[in-house]
């Protein structure tokens, strides 16, 4: 059974490949004996006339196949170029043109067989050119060999293009390479072959106009249509396998057919991968940022505590001096009372003694307030609360009252607005304590006899000005770049920023000016 099936398939194949001609066609071939042919002598790899005057290329091999199938000689009529081949065809010096597209102009003297080869036409330009989606929307020059089907069609279909006629395809390529033309149009096979053969790697395919494929046929003299019919019978027997084998002798073309769905899947996969990498990177970066923020906050808190401990030592010194004055006054009054008691003096009539008692009571109250303010500063507070800025500043004044008096410092608070801040109250005490302490130190270094601070509280900002010389230019630059060495000012800036405020620092008139304002 298998043998019978194989035999039937073999016989079918044999008969299918056999050319069936009618009596008129057979008679024509017997009388014709030789078919004359003109070709394009310079159209590699499709065809050319070599140095020995022989026809070579894809077209030549297909013509040889047709010649063998018809058992008739097809004789080459040599020409110098394609223009001469066209002229010879018009003058009937050759019966057929081997490999060309059908056009209305050519149909004036030719009839055409069925296509024997189909190839896409592509736009070729320099490597720096962008891909052209729609050639009808660009104003460019294009080099095309004259008297070709595509030069005719492009001249008609694309009036926006400047067509530069050439005598050969190599000349067209050269014009593009030398930037004398923007584009040329070539079959995909010829473009790939020419670029590789001549090493024109500064050229590339930059477009593929749809509907302009090369459907290459054999052109036959208009007065011999019977020859066209005979050639068509031979063309029917040529398989795609025959064509592929011929093409592979000259060029190797790998065609990758990618559907829109496949492209979409690839794009989706790439985008998904990119998004995953971005999300993973952001997640890792956020973890690192949070870790660094926490680390910085811990370091800042440690620095604040270290600075606070140093300030507490200074405050204790100030308070001890203030308490010594008050205790000395109380002790003096107590000794005076003891002496008056021993001398049996009547204190009821002693008005000066009563004034001393009132002064002593004031001293005791001041001592208590100072201690309460100190304890409030020393107390740890993590929660935010609303407090009055002016009251916050006055608490600091009480803490360093003795130091203020010793330095002969005058602090003038101008409150144009009852400004309240929601923040860590004790940390803001540190801000004012640092600013005032720095002014006192500067006044001593600059030997300022009458140091003065003007603090103005407005609705939107707080300004702090002194008259103690200001910062040196390089120090002020370091402060603006957050490179200052002083811990106190650095911590003050951090506290202000933590409360959503900014602090601007500048030299102003005779001293320095700090402006604290809301972000």
Coordinates of C-alpha atoms in Angstrom, one line a residue:
X1 CA 0.0 0.0 0.0
X2 CA 2.8 2.4 0.9
X3 CA 4.6 1.7 -2.4
X4 CA 1.4 2.5 -4.3
X5 CA 1.0 5.8 -2.5
X6 CA 4.6 6.8 -3.1
X7 CA 4.3 5.8 -6.8
X8 CA 1.1 8.0 -7.2
X9 CA 2.8 10.9 -5.5
X10 CA 5.9 10.6 -7.7
X11 CA 3.8 10.4 -10.9
X12 CA 1.7 13.4 -9.7
X13 CA 4.8 15.4 -9.1
X14 CA 6.2 14.5 -12.5
X15 CA 3.1 15.5 -14.4
X16 CA 2.6 18.6 -12.3
X17 CA 6.1 19.8 -13.4
X18 CA 5.5 19.1 -17.0
X19 CA 4.9 22.0 -19.3
X20 CA 1.8 21.6 -21.4
X21 CA 1.8 23.7 -24.7
X22 CA -0.7 23.8 -27.4
X23 CA 0.1 23.1 -31.1
X24 CA 0.4 26.8 -31.9
X25 CA 2.8 27.4 -29.1
X26 CA 4.9 24.3 -30.0
X27 CA 5.0 25.5 -33.6
X28 CA 6.1 29.0 -32.5
X29 CA 9.1 27.6 -30.5
X30 CA 10.2 25.3 -33.4
X31 CA 10.2 28.3 -35.8
X32 CA 11.7 30.7 -33.2
X33 CA 14.7 28.5 -32.3
X34 CA 16.3 31.4 -30.3
X35 CA 14.8 34.0 -27.9
X36 CA 16.9 37.1 -27.7
X37 CA 17.1 38.8 -24.3
X38 CA 18.3 42.2 -22.9
X39 CA 19.2 42.6 -19.3
X40 CA 20.4 45.2 -16.8
X41 CA 24.2 44.8 -17.0
X42 CA 24.7 46.2 -13.5
X43 CA 22.1 45.1 -11.0
X44 CA 23.8 42.8 -8.6
X45 CA 22.8 40.3 -7.1
X46 CA 19.8 40.1 -9.4
X47 CA 21.8 40.2 -12.7
X48 CA 24.8 41.6 -14.4
X49 CA 27.0 41.0 -17.5
X50 CA 30.4 39.9 -16.3
X51 CA 33.8 40.6 -18.0
X52 CA 33.4 37.6 -20.2
X53 CA 30.1 38.9 -21.5
X54 CA 28.0 36.3 -19.7
X55 CA 24.7 36.8 -17.9
X56 CA 25.0 36.2 -14.1
X57 CA 22.8 36.5 -11.0
X58 CA 19.4 35.5 -9.6
X59 CA 17.7 36.5 -12.8
X60 CA 20.2 34.6 -15.0
X61 CA 19.6 31.4 -13.0
X62 CA 15.8 31.7 -13.3
X63 CA 16.1 32.3 -17.0
X64 CA 18.4 29.3 -17.4
X65 CA 15.7 27.2 -15.6
X66 CA 13.0 28.5 -17.9
X67 CA 15.3 27.8 -20.9
X68 CA 15.8 24.2 -19.8
X69 CA 12.1 23.6 -19.1
X70 CA 11.2 25.0 -22.6
X71 CA 14.2 23.4 -24.3
X72 CA 14.9 26.6 -26.2
X73 CA 18.0 28.8 -26.4
X74 CA 17.7 32.2 -24.8
X75 CA 20.5 34.4 -26.2
X76 CA 21.9 37.5 -24.4
X77 CA 22.1 40.7 -26.4
X78 CA 24.9 42.7 -24.6
X79 CA 24.3 46.3 -23.7
X80 CA 26.3 48.9 -21.8
X81 CA 23.6 50.0 -19.3
X82 CA 19.9 49.7 -18.5
X83 CA 19.0 52.7 -20.7
X84 CA 20.5 51.0 -23.7
X85 CA 18.6 47.8 -22.9
X86 CA 15.3 49.8 -22.8
X87 CA 16.2 51.3 -26.2
X88 CA 17.0 47.9 -27.7
X89 CA 13.7 46.5 -26.4
X90 CA 11.8 49.4 -27.9
X91 CA 13.6 48.8 -31.2
X92 CA 12.8 45.1 -31.1
X93 CA 16.5 44.1 -31.0
X94 CA 15.6 41.8 -28.1
X95 CA 12.5 39.7 -27.6
X96 CA 12.4 39.9 -23.8
X97 CA 13.6 42.0 -20.9
X98 CA 14.6 39.5 -18.2
X99 CA 13.7 41.0 -14.8
X100 CA 11.6 44.1 -14.4
X101 CA 8.4 45.6 -12.8
X102 CA 5.3 46.2 -14.8
X103 CA 4.4 49.9 -15.3
X104 CA 1.8 51.7 -17.5
X105 CA 4.7 53.4 -19.4
X106 CA 6.4 50.1 -20.2
X107 CA 3.1 48.5 -21.3
X108 CA 3.3 50.8 -24.4
X109 CA 5.7 48.4 -26.0
X110 CA 5.7 45.3 -23.7
X111 CA 3.4 42.6 -22.3
X112 CA 4.3 41.0 -19.0
X113 CA 4.4 37.5 -17.6
X114 CA 3.2 36.5 -14.2
X115 CA 5.7 37.5 -11.4
X116 CA 8.7 35.3 -11.2
X117 CA 10.2 37.0 -8.1
X118 CA 8.8 39.3 -5.3
X119 CA 11.0 41.4 -3.1
X120 CA 10.2 44.4 -0.8
X121 CA 11.6 47.8 -1.5
X122 CA 13.2 49.7 1.4
X123 CA 14.5 53.2 1.9
X124 CA 18.2 53.5 2.5
X125 CA 19.8 56.5 4.2
X126 CA 22.7 57.5 6.3
X127 CA 23.0 55.9 9.8
X128 CA 22.2 59.2 11.6
X129 CA 18.8 59.5 9.9
X130 CA 15.7 58.7 11.9
X131 CA 13.2 56.0 10.7
X132 CA 10.6 57.3 8.2
X133 CA 7.1 56.1 9.0
X134 CA 5.4 58.0 6.2
X135 CA 7.5 59.2 3.2
X136 CA 4.7 61.4 2.0
X137 CA 5.2 63.7 5.0
X138 CA 9.0 64.5 4.5
X139 CA 10.7 66.9 2.1
X140 CA 13.8 65.1 1.1
X141 CA 15.8 64.2 -2.0
X142 CA 15.9 60.6 -3.3
X143 CA 18.4 59.1 -5.8
X144 CA 16.8 56.6 -8.2
X145 CA 18.1 55.0 -11.4
X146 CA 16.4 56.6 -14.4
X147 CA 13.8 54.6 -16.4
X148 CA 13.0 52.3 -13.5
X149 CA 9.5 51.4 -12.4
X150 CA 10.0 52.8 -8.9
X151 CA 11.4 56.1 -10.3
X152 CA 8.2 56.5 -12.3
X153 CA 5.9 55.6 -9.4
X154 CA 7.7 57.8 -6.9
X155 CA 7.7 60.8 -9.2
X156 CA 4.0 60.4 -9.6
X157 CA 3.0 59.4 -6.0
X158 CA 5.4 61.7 -4.0
X159 CA 5.6 65.2 -5.3
X160 CA 7.1 66.2 -2.0
X161 CA 10.4 64.4 -2.9
X162 CA 13.2 65.8 -5.1
X163 CA 14.1 62.9 -7.4
X164 CA 17.8 62.8 -8.5
X165 CA 18.1 60.4 -11.5
X166 CA 21.2 58.2 -11.7
X167 CA 22.7 55.8 -14.3
X168 CA 23.1 52.9 -11.8
X169 CA 22.2 51.8 -8.4
X170 CA 25.8 52.1 -7.3
X171 CA 25.8 55.7 -8.2
X172 CA 22.6 56.2 -6.2
X173 CA 24.2 54.6 -3.1
X174 CA 27.3 56.8 -3.6
X175 CA 25.2 60.0 -3.7
X176 CA 23.6 59.0 -0.3
X177 CA 26.9 58.1 1.2
X178 CA 28.4 61.4 0.1
X179 CA 25.3 63.3 1.5
X180 CA 24.4 64.6 -2.0
X181 CA 21.1 62.8 -1.6
X182 CA 19.0 62.0 1.5
X183 CA 17.7 58.6 0.4
X184 CA 17.6 55.9 -2.2
X185 CA 15.2 53.1 -2.7
X186 CA 16.4 49.6 -3.2
X187 CA 15.0 46.1 -3.0
X188 CA 15.8 44.6 0.4
X189 CA 18.1 41.9 -1.2
X190 CA 20.1 44.5 -3.2
X191 CA 20.4 46.9 -0.2
X192 CA 21.7 44.1 2.1
X193 CA 24.0 42.8 -0.7
X194 CA 25.4 46.2 -1.6
X195 CA 26.0 47.5 2.0
X196 CA 27.8 44.3 2.9
X197 CA 29.8 44.0 -0.4
X198 CA 31.0 47.6 -0.4
X199 CA 31.3 48.0 3.4
X200 CA 28.8 50.9 3.4
X201 CA 28.2 50.6 7.1
X202 CA 27.4 54.3 7.4
X203 CA 24.2 53.5 5.6
X204 CA 21.1 51.7 6.9
X205 CA 17.5 50.8 6.1
X206 CA 15.3 53.7 7.4
X207 CA 11.9 52.8 6.0
X208 CA 9.8 50.3 4.2
X209 CA 7.0 52.0 2.1
X210 CA 4.0 49.7 1.8
X211 CA 2.6 48.8 -1.6
X212 CA 5.9 49.4 -3.4
X213 CA 7.2 45.8 -3.6
X214 CA 9.1 44.6 -6.6
X215 CA 6.9 42.1 -8.4
X216 CA 9.6 41.2 -11.0
X217 CA 8.4 39.7 -14.3
X218 CA 9.7 39.0 -17.8
X219 CA 8.8 41.8 -20.3
X220 CA 7.9 40.5 -23.8
X221 CA 7.6 42.4 -27.1
X222 CA 4.1 43.7 -27.5
X223 CA 3.8 42.1 -31.0
X224 CA 4.5 38.6 -29.7
X225 CA 2.0 37.8 -26.9
X226 CA 2.2 34.1 -27.6
X227 CA 5.7 34.2 -26.2
X228 CA 4.4 35.6 -23.0
X229 CA 1.9 32.7 -22.7
X230 CA 4.6 30.2 -23.3
X231 CA 6.9 31.7 -20.7
X232 CA 3.9 31.7 -18.2
X233 CA 3.5 28.0 -18.6
X234 CA 7.2 27.5 -17.7
X235 CA 6.9 30.0 -14.8
X236 CA 4.0 27.9 -13.3
X237 CA 6.3 24.9 -12.9
X238 CA 8.9 26.9 -10.9
X239 CA 8.5 26.2 -7.2
X240 CA 9.3 28.4 -4.2
X241 CA 12.0 25.9 -3.4
X242 CA 13.6 26.5 -6.8
X243 CA 13.6 30.2 -6.1
X244 CA 15.0 29.9 -2.5
X245 CA 17.9 27.6 -3.7
X246 CA 18.8 30.2 -6.4
X247 CA 18.7 33.1 -3.9
X248 CA 20.8 31.3 -1.3
X249 CA 23.6 31.1 -3.9
X250 CA 24.0 34.9 -3.8
X251 CA 22.6 36.1 -0.4
X252 CA 21.5 34.6 2.8
X253 CA 18.3 36.2 4.1
X254 CA 16.9 35.4 7.5
X255 CA 13.3 36.6 7.8
X256 CA 12.0 36.9 11.3
X257 CA 8.2 37.1 11.4
X258 CA 7.1 38.8 14.5
X259 CA 3.4 39.4 15.1
X260 CA 2.0 42.4 16.9
X261 CA 0.9 40.2 19.7
X262 CA 4.4 38.8 20.1
X263 CA 5.9 42.4 20.1
X264 CA 3.3 43.4 22.7
X265 CA 4.2 40.5 24.9
X266 CA 7.9 41.3 24.7
X267 CA 7.2 45.0 25.5
X268 CA 5.0 44.0 28.4
X269 CA 7.7 41.6 29.7
X270 CA 10.4 44.2 29.4
X271 CA 8.3 46.9 31.0
X272 CA 7.3 44.5 33.8
X273 CA 10.9 43.7 34.5
X274 CA 11.9 47.3 34.5
X275 CA 9.0 48.2 36.8
X276 CA 10.0 45.4 39.2
X277 CA 13.6 46.6 39.2
X278 CA 12.5 50.2 39.9
X279 CA 10.1 49.1 42.7
X280 CA 12.8 46.9 44.2
X281 CA 15.4 49.6 44.0
X282 CA 13.0 52.2 45.6
X283 CA 12.1 49.7 48.4
X284 CA 15.8 49.1 49.1
X285 CA 16.5 52.8 48.9
X286 CA 13.7 53.7 51.2
X287 CA 14.9 51.2 53.8
X288 CA 18.4 52.7 53.5
X289 CA 17.1 56.2 53.8
X290 CA 14.9 55.4 56.8
X291 CA 17.9 53.7 58.5
X292 CA 20.1 56.7 57.8
X293 CA 17.4 59.1 59.0
X294 CA 17.0 57.2 62.2
X295 CA 20.8 57.1 62.7
X296 CA 21.0 60.8 62.1
X297 CA 18.2 61.5 64.5
X298 CA 19.9 59.5 67.1
X299 CA 23.2 61.3 66.5
X300 CA 21.4 64.7 66.6
X301 CA 19.7 63.8 69.8
X302 CA 23.0 62.7 71.3
X303 CA 24.6 65.9 70.3
X304 CA 21.7 67.9 71.8
X305 CA 22.0 66.0 75.1
X306 CA 25.7 66.6 75.1
X307 CA 25.2 70.3 74.5
X308 CA 22.4 70.4 77.1
X309 CA 24.7 68.9 79.7
X310 CA 27.4 71.5 79.0
X311 CA 24.8 74.3 79.1
X312 CA 23.4 72.9 82.4
X313 CA 26.9 73.2 83.9
X314 CA 27.0 76.8 82.8
X315 CA 23.5 77.5 84.1
X316 CA 24.2 75.9 87.5
X317 CA 27.2 78.4 87.8
X318 CA 24.9 81.3 87.0
X319 CA 22.2 80.1 89.3
X320 CA 24.6 79.5 92.1
X321 CA 25.8 83.2 91.8
X322 CA 22.2 84.4 91.8
X323 CA 21.3 82.3 94.8
X324 CA 24.5 83.5 96.6
X325 CA 23.3 87.1 96.3
X326 CA 19.8 86.2 97.5
X327 CA 21.1 84.0 100.4
X328 CA 23.6 86.8 101.4
X329 CA 20.7 89.2 101.5
X330 CA 18.6 86.8 103.6
X331 CA 21.6 86.1 105.9
X332 CA 22.3 89.8 106.3
X333 CA 18.6 90.4 107.2
X334 CA 18.6 87.5 109.7
X335 CA 21.8 88.8 111.4
X336 CA 20.2 92.3 111.6
X337 CA 17.1 90.8 113.2
X338 CA 19.2 88.9 115.8
X339 CA 21.1 92.1 116.6
X340 CA 18.0 94.1 117.0
X341 CA 16.5 91.5 119.2
X342 CA 19.6 91.5 121.5
X343 CA 19.5 95.3 121.6
X344 CA 15.8 95.2 122.5
X345 CA 15.1 97.5 119.5
X346 CA 11.5 97.9 118.4
X347 CA 11.2 96.8 114.7
X348 CA 7.7 98.2 114.4
X349 CA 9.0 101.7 113.9
X350 CA 11.8 100.7 111.6
X351 CA 10.5 101.3 108.0
X352 CA 13.9 100.6 106.4
X353 CA 13.8 97.1 108.1
X354 CA 10.4 96.4 106.5
X355 CA 11.8 97.5 103.1
X356 CA 14.6 95.0 103.6
X357 CA 12.0 92.3 104.3
X358 CA 10.2 93.1 101.0
X359 CA 13.5 93.0 99.1
X360 CA 14.3 89.7 100.7
X361 CA 10.9 88.3 99.7
X362 CA 11.5 89.4 96.1
X363 CA 14.9 87.7 96.1
X364 CA 13.3 84.4 97.4
X365 CA 10.6 84.6 94.7
X366 CA 13.3 85.2 92.0
X367 CA 15.3 82.3 93.3
X368 CA 12.2 80.0 93.1
X369 CA 11.4 81.2 89.6
X370 CA 15.0 80.7 88.5
X371 CA 15.0 77.2 89.9
X372 CA 11.6 76.4 88.3
X373 CA 12.9 77.7 84.9
X374 CA 16.0 75.6 85.3
X375 CA 14.1 72.5 86.2
X376 CA 11.8 73.1 83.2
X377 CA 14.8 73.3 80.9
X378 CA 16.4 70.2 82.4
X379 CA 13.2 68.2 82.1
X380 CA 13.1 65.9 79.1
X381 CA 10.1 66.6 76.8
X382 CA 9.4 64.5 73.7
X383 CA 5.9 65.9 73.0
X384 CA 5.1 69.0 71.1
X385 CA 3.0 71.7 72.8
X386 CA 1.9 75.2 72.0
X387 CA 3.8 78.0 73.7
X388 CA 4.3 81.8 73.3
X389 CA 7.6 82.8 71.7
X390 CA 8.0 85.9 73.9
X391 CA 7.5 83.9 77.1
X392 CA 10.0 81.3 75.9
X393 CA 12.7 84.0 75.4
X394 CA 12.0 85.6 78.8
X395 CA 12.5 82.2 80.5
X396 CA 16.0 82.1 79.0
X397 CA 16.7 85.6 80.2
X398 CA 15.9 84.4 83.7
X399 CA 18.3 81.5 83.4
X400 CA 21.2 83.6 82.5
X401 CA 20.2 86.9 84.2
X402 CA 23.5 87.2 86.1
X403 CA 25.5 86.6 82.9
X404 CA 23.4 89.2 81.1
X405 CA 24.0 91.8 83.8
X406 CA 27.7 91.1 84.1
X407 CA 28.2 91.6 80.3
X408 CA 26.1 94.8 80.4
X409 CA 23.9 93.3 77.7
X410 CA 20.6 95.0 76.9
X411 CA 17.9 92.7 75.4
X412 CA 15.0 94.6 73.8
X413 CA 12.0 92.4 72.9
X414 CA 9.5 94.0 70.4
X415 CA 6.4 91.9 70.2
X416 CA 4.2 93.1 67.3
X417 CA 2.2 89.9 67.4
X418 CA 1.4 87.3 70.0
X419 CA 3.2 84.5 68.1
X420 CA 2.6 80.9 69.3
X421 CA 4.6 77.9 68.1
X422 CA 3.7 74.2 68.3
X423 CA 7.0 72.5 69.0
X424 CA 9.2 71.1 71.7
X425 CA 9.3 74.0 74.1
X426 CA 12.5 73.0 75.9
X427 CA 14.4 72.6 72.7
X428 CA 13.4 76.1 71.7
X429 CA 14.8 77.3 75.0
X430 CA 18.1 75.9 73.7
X431 CA 17.8 78.1 70.5
X432 CA 17.5 81.4 72.4
X433 CA 20.1 80.4 75.0
X434 CA 22.6 79.6 72.2
X435 CA 21.9 82.8 70.3
X436 CA 22.2 85.0 73.4
X437 CA 25.2 83.2 74.8
X438 CA 27.0 83.6 71.4
X439 CA 26.2 87.4 71.5
X440 CA 27.7 87.6 75.0
X441 CA 30.8 85.8 73.9
X442 CA 31.1 87.9 70.8
X443 CA 30.8 91.1 72.8
X444 CA 33.7 90.1 75.1
X445 CA 35.9 89.1 72.1
X446 CA 35.1 92.4 70.3
X447 CA 35.3 94.4 73.5
X448 CA 31.8 95.9 72.9
X449 CA 31.0 98.1 75.9
X450 CA 27.3 98.4 75.3
X451 CA 26.1 95.1 73.6
X452 CA 22.5 95.1 72.5
X453 CA 20.0 92.5 71.2
X454 CA 16.8 93.5 69.4
X455 CA 14.3 90.6 69.1
X456 CA 11.3 91.5 66.9
X457 CA 8.3 89.1 66.9
X458 CA 6.0 89.5 63.9
X459 CA 3.1 87.4 62.6
X460 CA 5.3 85.5 60.1
X461 CA 8.8 85.7 61.4
X462 CA 11.1 86.4 64.3
X463 CA 14.3 88.5 63.8
X464 CA 17.2 88.5 66.1
X465 CA 19.8 91.3 65.7
X466 CA 22.9 92.2 67.7
X467 CA 25.7 94.8 67.4
X468 CA 28.7 92.6 68.2
X469 CA 30.5 92.5 64.9
X470 CA 28.9 89.6 63.0
X471 CA 30.6 86.6 61.4
X472 CA 33.7 86.5 59.3
X473 CA 33.0 85.9 55.6
X474 CA 34.5 82.4 55.6
X475 CA 32.6 81.4 58.8
X476 CA 29.3 82.6 57.4
X477 CA 30.0 80.6 54.2
X478 CA 30.6 77.5 56.2
X479 CA 27.4 78.0 58.1
X480 CA 25.4 78.3 54.9
X481 CA 27.0 75.1 53.6
X482 CA 26.3 73.4 57.0
X483 CA 30.0 73.0 57.6
X484 CA 30.2 75.1 60.7
X485 CA 32.3 73.8 63.6
X486 CA 30.2 75.3 66.4
X487 CA 27.8 72.6 67.9
X488 CA 25.4 75.1 69.4
X489 CA 24.4 76.9 66.2
X490 CA 24.3 73.6 64.3
X491 CA 21.8 72.1 66.9
X492 CA 19.8 75.3 66.8
X493 CA 19.3 75.0 63.1
X494 CA 18.3 71.4 63.4
X495 CA 15.7 72.3 66.1
X496 CA 14.3 75.1 64.0
X497 CA 14.0 72.9 60.9
X498 CA 12.5 70.0 62.9
X499 CA 9.7 72.4 63.9
X500 CA 9.1 73.3 60.2
X501 CA 10.9 76.6 60.4
X502 CA 13.8 78.1 58.5
X503 CA 16.7 80.2 59.9
X504 CA 18.4 82.7 57.6
X505 CA 21.8 84.0 58.9
X506 CA 23.5 87.2 57.6
X507 CA 25.7 90.0 58.7
X508 CA 23.6 93.1 59.2
X509 CA 24.7 96.6 60.1
X510 CA 27.0 96.3 63.2
X511 CA 26.4 92.7 63.9
X512 CA 24.6 89.5 62.9
X513 CA 20.9 89.0 62.0
X514 CA 19.0 85.8 62.4
X515 CA 15.6 85.5 60.7
X516 CA 13.4 82.6 61.7
X517 CA 10.3 82.0 59.5
X518 CA 7.8 79.4 58.7
X519 CA 8.5 76.9 55.8

